[in-house]
CSV table of C-alpha atoms in Angstrom, one decimal:
chain,number,residue,atom,x,y,z
A,290,UNK,CA,0.0,0.0,0.0
A,291,UNK,CA,2.9,2.3,0.7
A,292,UNK,CA,4.3,1.8,-2.8
A,293,UNK,CA,0.8,2.5,-4.3
A,294,UNK,CA,0.6,5.7,-2.2
A,295,UNK,CA,4.1,6.8,-3.4
A,296,UNK,CA,3.1,6.2,-7.0
A,297,UNK,CA,-0.2,8.1,-6.7
A,298,UNK,CA,1.6,11.0,-5.0
A,299,UNK,CA,4.3,11.1,-7.7
A,300,UNK,CA,1.6,11.7,-10.3
A,301,UNK,CA,-0.2,14.5,-8.4
A,302,UNK,CA,0.5,18.1,-9.0
A,303,UNK,CA,1.0,20.5,-6.1
A,304,UNK,CA,-1.9,22.9,-5.3
A,305,UNK,CA,-2.0,26.2,-7.2
A,306,UNK,CA,-1.6,28.0,-3.9
A,307,UNK,CA,1.7,26.1,-3.2
A,308,UNK,CA,2.9,26.6,-6.8
A,309,UNK,CA,2.3,30.3,-6.5
A,310,UNK,CA,4.2,30.4,-3.2
A,311,UNK,CA,7.1,28.4,-4.6
A,312,UNK,CA,7.3,30.8,-7.6
A,313,UNK,CA,7.7,33.7,-5.2
A,314,UNK,CA,10.0,31.9,-2.8
A,315,UNK,CA,13.3,33.5,-4.1
A,316,UNK,CA,11.8,37.0,-4.0
A,317,UNK,CA,9.9,36.6,-0.7
A,318,UNK,CA,10.9,36.1,2.9
A,319,UNK,CA,12.1,32.6,3.8
A,320,UNK,CA,10.0,30.2,5.8
A,321,UNK,CA,10.5,30.8,9.6
A,322,UNK,CA,12.7,28.4,11.6
A,323,UNK,CA,11.1,26.1,14.1
A,324,UNK,CA,11.3,28.4,17.1
A,325,UNK,CA,10.0,31.4,15.2
A,326,UNK,CA,7.2,29.3,13.7
A,327,UNK,CA,6.1,28.1,17.1
A,328,UNK,CA,6.1,31.6,18.5
A,329,UNK,CA,4.2,33.0,15.6
A,330,UNK,CA,1.8,30.1,14.9
A,331,UNK,CA,1.2,28.7,18.4
A,332,UNK,CA,-2.6,29.3,18.2
A,333,UNK,CA,-3.2,27.0,15.2
A,334,UNK,CA,-0.7,24.5,16.6
A,335,UNK,CA,-2.6,24.4,19.9
A,336,UNK,CA,-5.9,24.1,18.2
A,337,UNK,CA,-4.7,21.2,16.0
A,338,UNK,CA,-3.0,19.5,19.0
A,339,UNK,CA,-6.2,19.7,21.1
A,340,UNK,CA,-8.4,18.4,18.3
A,341,UNK,CA,-5.9,15.6,17.7
A,342,UNK,CA,-6.2,14.6,21.4
A,343,UNK,CA,-9.9,13.7,20.7
A,344,UNK,CA,-9.2,12.4,17.2
A,345,UNK,CA,-6.6,9.9,18.2
A,346,UNK,CA,-7.7,8.9,21.7
A,347,UNK,CA,-11.0,7.8,20.0
A,348,UNK,CA,-9.1,6.3,17.1
A,349,UNK,CA,-6.7,4.2,19.1
A,350,UNK,CA,-9.3,3.2,21.7
A,351,UNK,CA,-12.0,2.3,19.2
A,352,UNK,CA,-10.0,0.9,16.2
A,353,UNK,CA,-6.8,-0.5,17.8
A,354,UNK,CA,-7.6,-1.5,21.4
A,355,UNK,CA,-11.1,-2.7,20.8
A,356,UNK,CA,-10.4,-6.3,19.8
A,357,UNK,CA,-8.2,-6.7,23.0
A,358,UNK,CA,-10.9,-5.0,25.1
A,359,UNK,CA,-13.7,-7.2,23.8
A,360,UNK,CA,-11.7,-10.4,24.3
A,361,UNK,CA,-10.1,-9.8,27.6
A,362,UNK,CA,-12.6,-7.4,29.3
A,363,UNK,CA,-15.9,-8.4,27.8
A,364,UNK,CA,-15.3,-12.1,27.3
A,365,UNK,CA,-15.9,-12.4,23.5
A,366,UNK,CA,-14.0,-15.1,21.6
A,367,UNK,CA,-11.0,-14.1,19.5
A,368,UNK,CA,-13.0,-14.5,16.3
A,369,UNK,CA,-16.0,-12.5,17.7
A,370,UNK,CA,-13.6,-9.7,18.9
A,371,UNK,CA,-12.3,-9.4,15.3
A,372,UNK,CA,-15.7,-9.5,13.6
A,373,UNK,CA,-17.0,-6.5,15.6
A,374,UNK,CA,-14.5,-3.9,14.4
A,375,UNK,CA,-14.5,-5.3,10.8
A,376,UNK,CA,-18.3,-4.9,10.5
A,377,UNK,CA,-18.0,-1.5,12.2
A,378,UNK,CA,-15.3,-0.2,10.0
A,379,UNK,CA,-17.0,-1.4,6.8
A,380,UNK,CA,-20.0,0.7,7.9
A,381,UNK,CA,-17.7,3.7,8.6
A,382,UNK,CA,-16.2,3.4,5.1
A,383,UNK,CA,-19.7,3.8,3.6
A,384,UNK,CA,-20.4,7.0,5.5
A,385,UNK,CA,-17.0,8.7,5.1
A,386,UNK,CA,-17.6,10.2,1.7
A,387,UNK,CA,-21.1,11.3,2.7
A,388,UNK,CA,-19.7,13.1,5.8
A,389,UNK,CA,-17.0,14.7,3.7
A,390,UNK,CA,-19.5,16.1,1.3
A,391,UNK,CA,-21.8,17.2,4.1
A,392,UNK,CA,-18.9,19.2,5.7
A,393,UNK,CA,-18.6,21.3,2.5
A,394,UNK,CA,-22.2,22.3,3.0
A,395,UNK,CA,-22.3,22.7,6.8
A,396,UNK,CA,-18.7,23.5,7.6
A,397,UNK,CA,-15.9,21.7,9.4
A,398,UNK,CA,-16.8,23.2,12.8
A,399,UNK,CA,-20.3,21.8,12.7
A,400,UNK,CA,-19.2,18.3,11.8
A,401,UNK,CA,-16.6,18.3,14.6
A,402,UNK,CA,-19.1,19.7,17.1
A,403,UNK,CA,-21.7,17.0,16.3
A,404,UNK,CA,-19.0,14.3,16.6
A,405,UNK,CA,-17.4,15.5,19.8
A,406,UNK,CA,-20.7,16.2,21.6
A,407,UNK,CA,-22.2,12.9,20.4
A,408,UNK,CA,-19.2,10.9,21.6
A,409,UNK,CA,-19.1,12.8,24.9
A,410,UNK,CA,-22.8,11.9,25.5
A,411,UNK,CA,-22.9,8.4,24.1
A,412,UNK,CA,-19.5,6.8,25.0
A,413,UNK,CA,-20.5,5.3,28.4
A,414,UNK,CA,-23.9,4.0,27.3
A,415,UNK,CA,-22.5,2.4,24.1
A,416,UNK,CA,-19.6,0.8,26.0
A,417,UNK,CA,-22.1,-0.6,28.4
A,418,UNK,CA,-24.1,-1.9,25.4
A,419,UNK,CA,-21.0,-3.6,24.0
A,420,UNK,CA,-20.6,-5.5,27.3
A,421,UNK,CA,-24.0,-7.2,26.8
A,422,UNK,CA,-22.8,-9.7,24.1
A,423,UNK,CA,-21.9,-10.0,20.5
A,424,UNK,CA,-25.0,-8.3,19.1
A,425,UNK,CA,-24.6,-5.4,21.6
A,426,UNK,CA,-20.9,-5.1,20.8
A,427,UNK,CA,-21.6,-4.8,17.0
A,428,UNK,CA,-24.3,-2.3,17.6
A,429,UNK,CA,-22.3,-0.2,20.1
A,430,UNK,CA,-19.2,-0.2,17.9
A,431,UNK,CA,-21.2,0.8,14.8
A,432,UNK,CA,-22.8,3.7,16.6
A,433,UNK,CA,-19.5,4.9,18.1
A,434,UNK,CA,-18.0,4.6,14.6
A,435,UNK,CA,-20.8,6.6,13.1
A,436,UNK,CA,-20.3,9.3,15.6
A,437,UNK,CA,-16.5,9.3,14.9
A,438,UNK,CA,-16.9,9.5,11.1
A,439,UNK,CA,-17.3,13.3,10.9
A,440,UNK,CA,-13.8,13.7,12.4
A,441,UNK,CA,-12.2,11.2,10.1
A,442,UNK,CA,-13.9,12.6,7.0
A,443,UNK,CA,-12.6,16.1,7.6
A,444,UNK,CA,-9.0,15.7,8.8
A,445,UNK,CA,-7.3,16.4,5.5
A,446,UNK,CA,-9.5,19.4,4.7
A,447,UNK,CA,-9.5,20.9,8.2
A,448,UNK,CA,-6.0,20.8,9.7
A,449,UNK,CA,-3.8,22.0,6.9
A,450,UNK,CA,-6.1,24.9,6.1
A,451,UNK,CA,-5.5,26.4,9.6
A,452,UNK,CA,-1.9,27.3,8.6
A,453,UNK,CA,-0.6,29.7,5.9
A,454,UNK,CA,1.1,28.2,2.9
A,455,UNK,CA,4.7,28.8,3.9
A,456,UNK,CA,4.3,26.7,7.1
A,457,UNK,CA,1.3,24.6,6.2
A,458,UNK,CA,3.0,21.2,6.3
A,459,UNK,CA,5.5,21.9,9.0
A,460,UNK,CA,2.9,23.4,11.4
A,461,UNK,CA,0.3,20.8,10.8
A,462,UNK,CA,2.8,17.9,11.0
A,463,UNK,CA,4.5,19.0,14.2
A,464,UNK,CA,1.2,19.7,16.0
A,465,UNK,CA,-0.4,16.5,14.8
A,466,UNK,CA,2.4,14.1,15.5
A,467,UNK,CA,3.4,15.5,18.9
A,468,UNK,CA,-0.2,15.2,20.1
A,469,UNK,CA,-0.6,11.8,18.5
A,470,UNK,CA,2.6,10.4,20.1
A,471,UNK,CA,1.6,11.6,23.6
A,472,UNK,CA,-2.1,10.9,23.6
A,473,UNK,CA,-2.9,8.6,20.7
A,474,UNK,CA,-0.4,5.8,20.9
A,475,UNK,CA,-0.7,5.7,24.7
A,476,UNK,CA,-4.6,5.4,24.7
A,477,UNK,CA,-4.8,1.6,24.8
A,478,UNK,CA,-2.3,1.4,27.7
A,479,UNK,CA,-4.1,4.2,29.6
A,480,UNK,CA,-7.5,2.5,29.1
A,481,UNK,CA,-6.2,-0.8,30.2
A,482,UNK,CA,-4.3,0.8,33.2
A,483,UNK,CA,-7.4,2.6,34.3
A,484,UNK,CA,-9.4,-0.6,34.3
A,485,UNK,CA,-6.8,-2.4,36.3
A,486,UNK,CA,-6.6,0.6,38.8
A,487,UNK,CA,-10.4,1.0,39.3
A,488,UNK,CA,-11.9,-2.4,38.3
A,489,UNK,CA,-14.4,-0.5,36.1
A,490,UNK,CA,-14.7,-1.9,32.6
A,491,UNK,CA,-16.1,1.4,31.4
A,492,UNK,CA,-13.0,3.4,32.1
A,493,UNK,CA,-11.9,3.6,28.4
A,494,UNK,CA,-15.3,5.3,27.7
A,495,UNK,CA,-14.6,7.9,30.4
A,496,UNK,CA,-11.1,8.5,29.0
A,497,UNK,CA,-12.7,9.0,25.6
A,498,UNK,CA,-15.1,11.5,27.1
A,499,UNK,CA,-12.2,13.4,28.6
A,500,UNK,CA,-10.4,13.6,25.3
A,501,UNK,CA,-13.6,14.8,23.6
A,502,UNK,CA,-13.9,17.5,26.2
A,503,UNK,CA,-10.4,18.7,25.3
A,504,UNK,CA,-11.4,18.6,21.6
A,505,UNK,CA,-14.4,20.8,22.3
A,506,UNK,CA,-12.2,23.4,24.1
A,507,UNK,CA,-9.9,23.4,21.0
A,508,UNK,CA,-12.9,23.6,18.7
A,509,UNK,CA,-14.0,26.8,20.4
A,510,UNK,CA,-10.9,28.6,19.1
A,511,UNK,CA,-10.9,27.0,15.6
A,512,UNK,CA,-11.9,29.3,12.8
A,513,UNK,CA,-14.2,27.9,10.0
A,514,UNK,CA,-12.1,27.0,6.9
A,515,UNK,CA,-14.8,25.6,4.6
A,516,UNK,CA,-15.2,27.8,1.6
A,517,UNK,CA,-12.2,30.0,2.6
A,518,UNK,CA,-9.3,30.7,0.3
A,519,UNK,CA,-6.1,28.9,1.2
A,520,UNK,CA,-4.3,32.1,0.4
A,521,UNK,CA,-5.7,33.4,3.7
A,522,UNK,CA,-4.3,33.0,7.2
A,523,UNK,CA,-7.5,32.1,9.1
A,524,UNK,CA,-6.2,33.1,12.5
A,525,UNK,CA,-5.1,36.5,11.2
A,526,UNK,CA,-8.7,37.5,10.9
A,527,UNK,CA,-9.9,36.0,14.2
A,528,UNK,CA,-10.1,38.0,17.4
A,529,UNK,CA,-7.2,37.6,19.8
């Protein structure tokens, strides 16, 4: 798959915005160094970092840790624990393009708001439902996945557009990967550790709720980027 991705990327042209910026590179100011970039663009970096807390805690908890959780904590067989996320992710694949198209009409903020509030409200009940057996696990996973789809469908359109062209990739990549490494990759271990500490099998749901709360705070400061020119710096026009 990586080779396929490399081939497809090699055949794609850069965006007109980037091509225009590259043409002016020699005449214009150089891109800022890391320290200067973080001082100047700390607001979009914090917003992306906060949203990624929610994005990847849900991602790693729901899509990576779930088979282990269902097998060890809920008591499903190994085959059943694999069937649940497979069915759920197939359903998510069907809704991803629909959510992406809807975000162009309603905006990125609206899609994220629905997802974060929905997960915040439904995580515990749906985790409880998953503990009732195979049918409950499939239903609960599918509903959690459906609530998560608006985030997944809008990542590529939302995060890069928060940065101006000259730091778009660097700013997005640093904020995304730092937040992912701290909160995403550790989510399964945190969920399992909280269960061991408290004896409560619903603790991954509470951790998911906490992450979505962080995401809602970050969303409060995110400007809408749908329909906005990529030539603009969205934070330059936002109130301090």
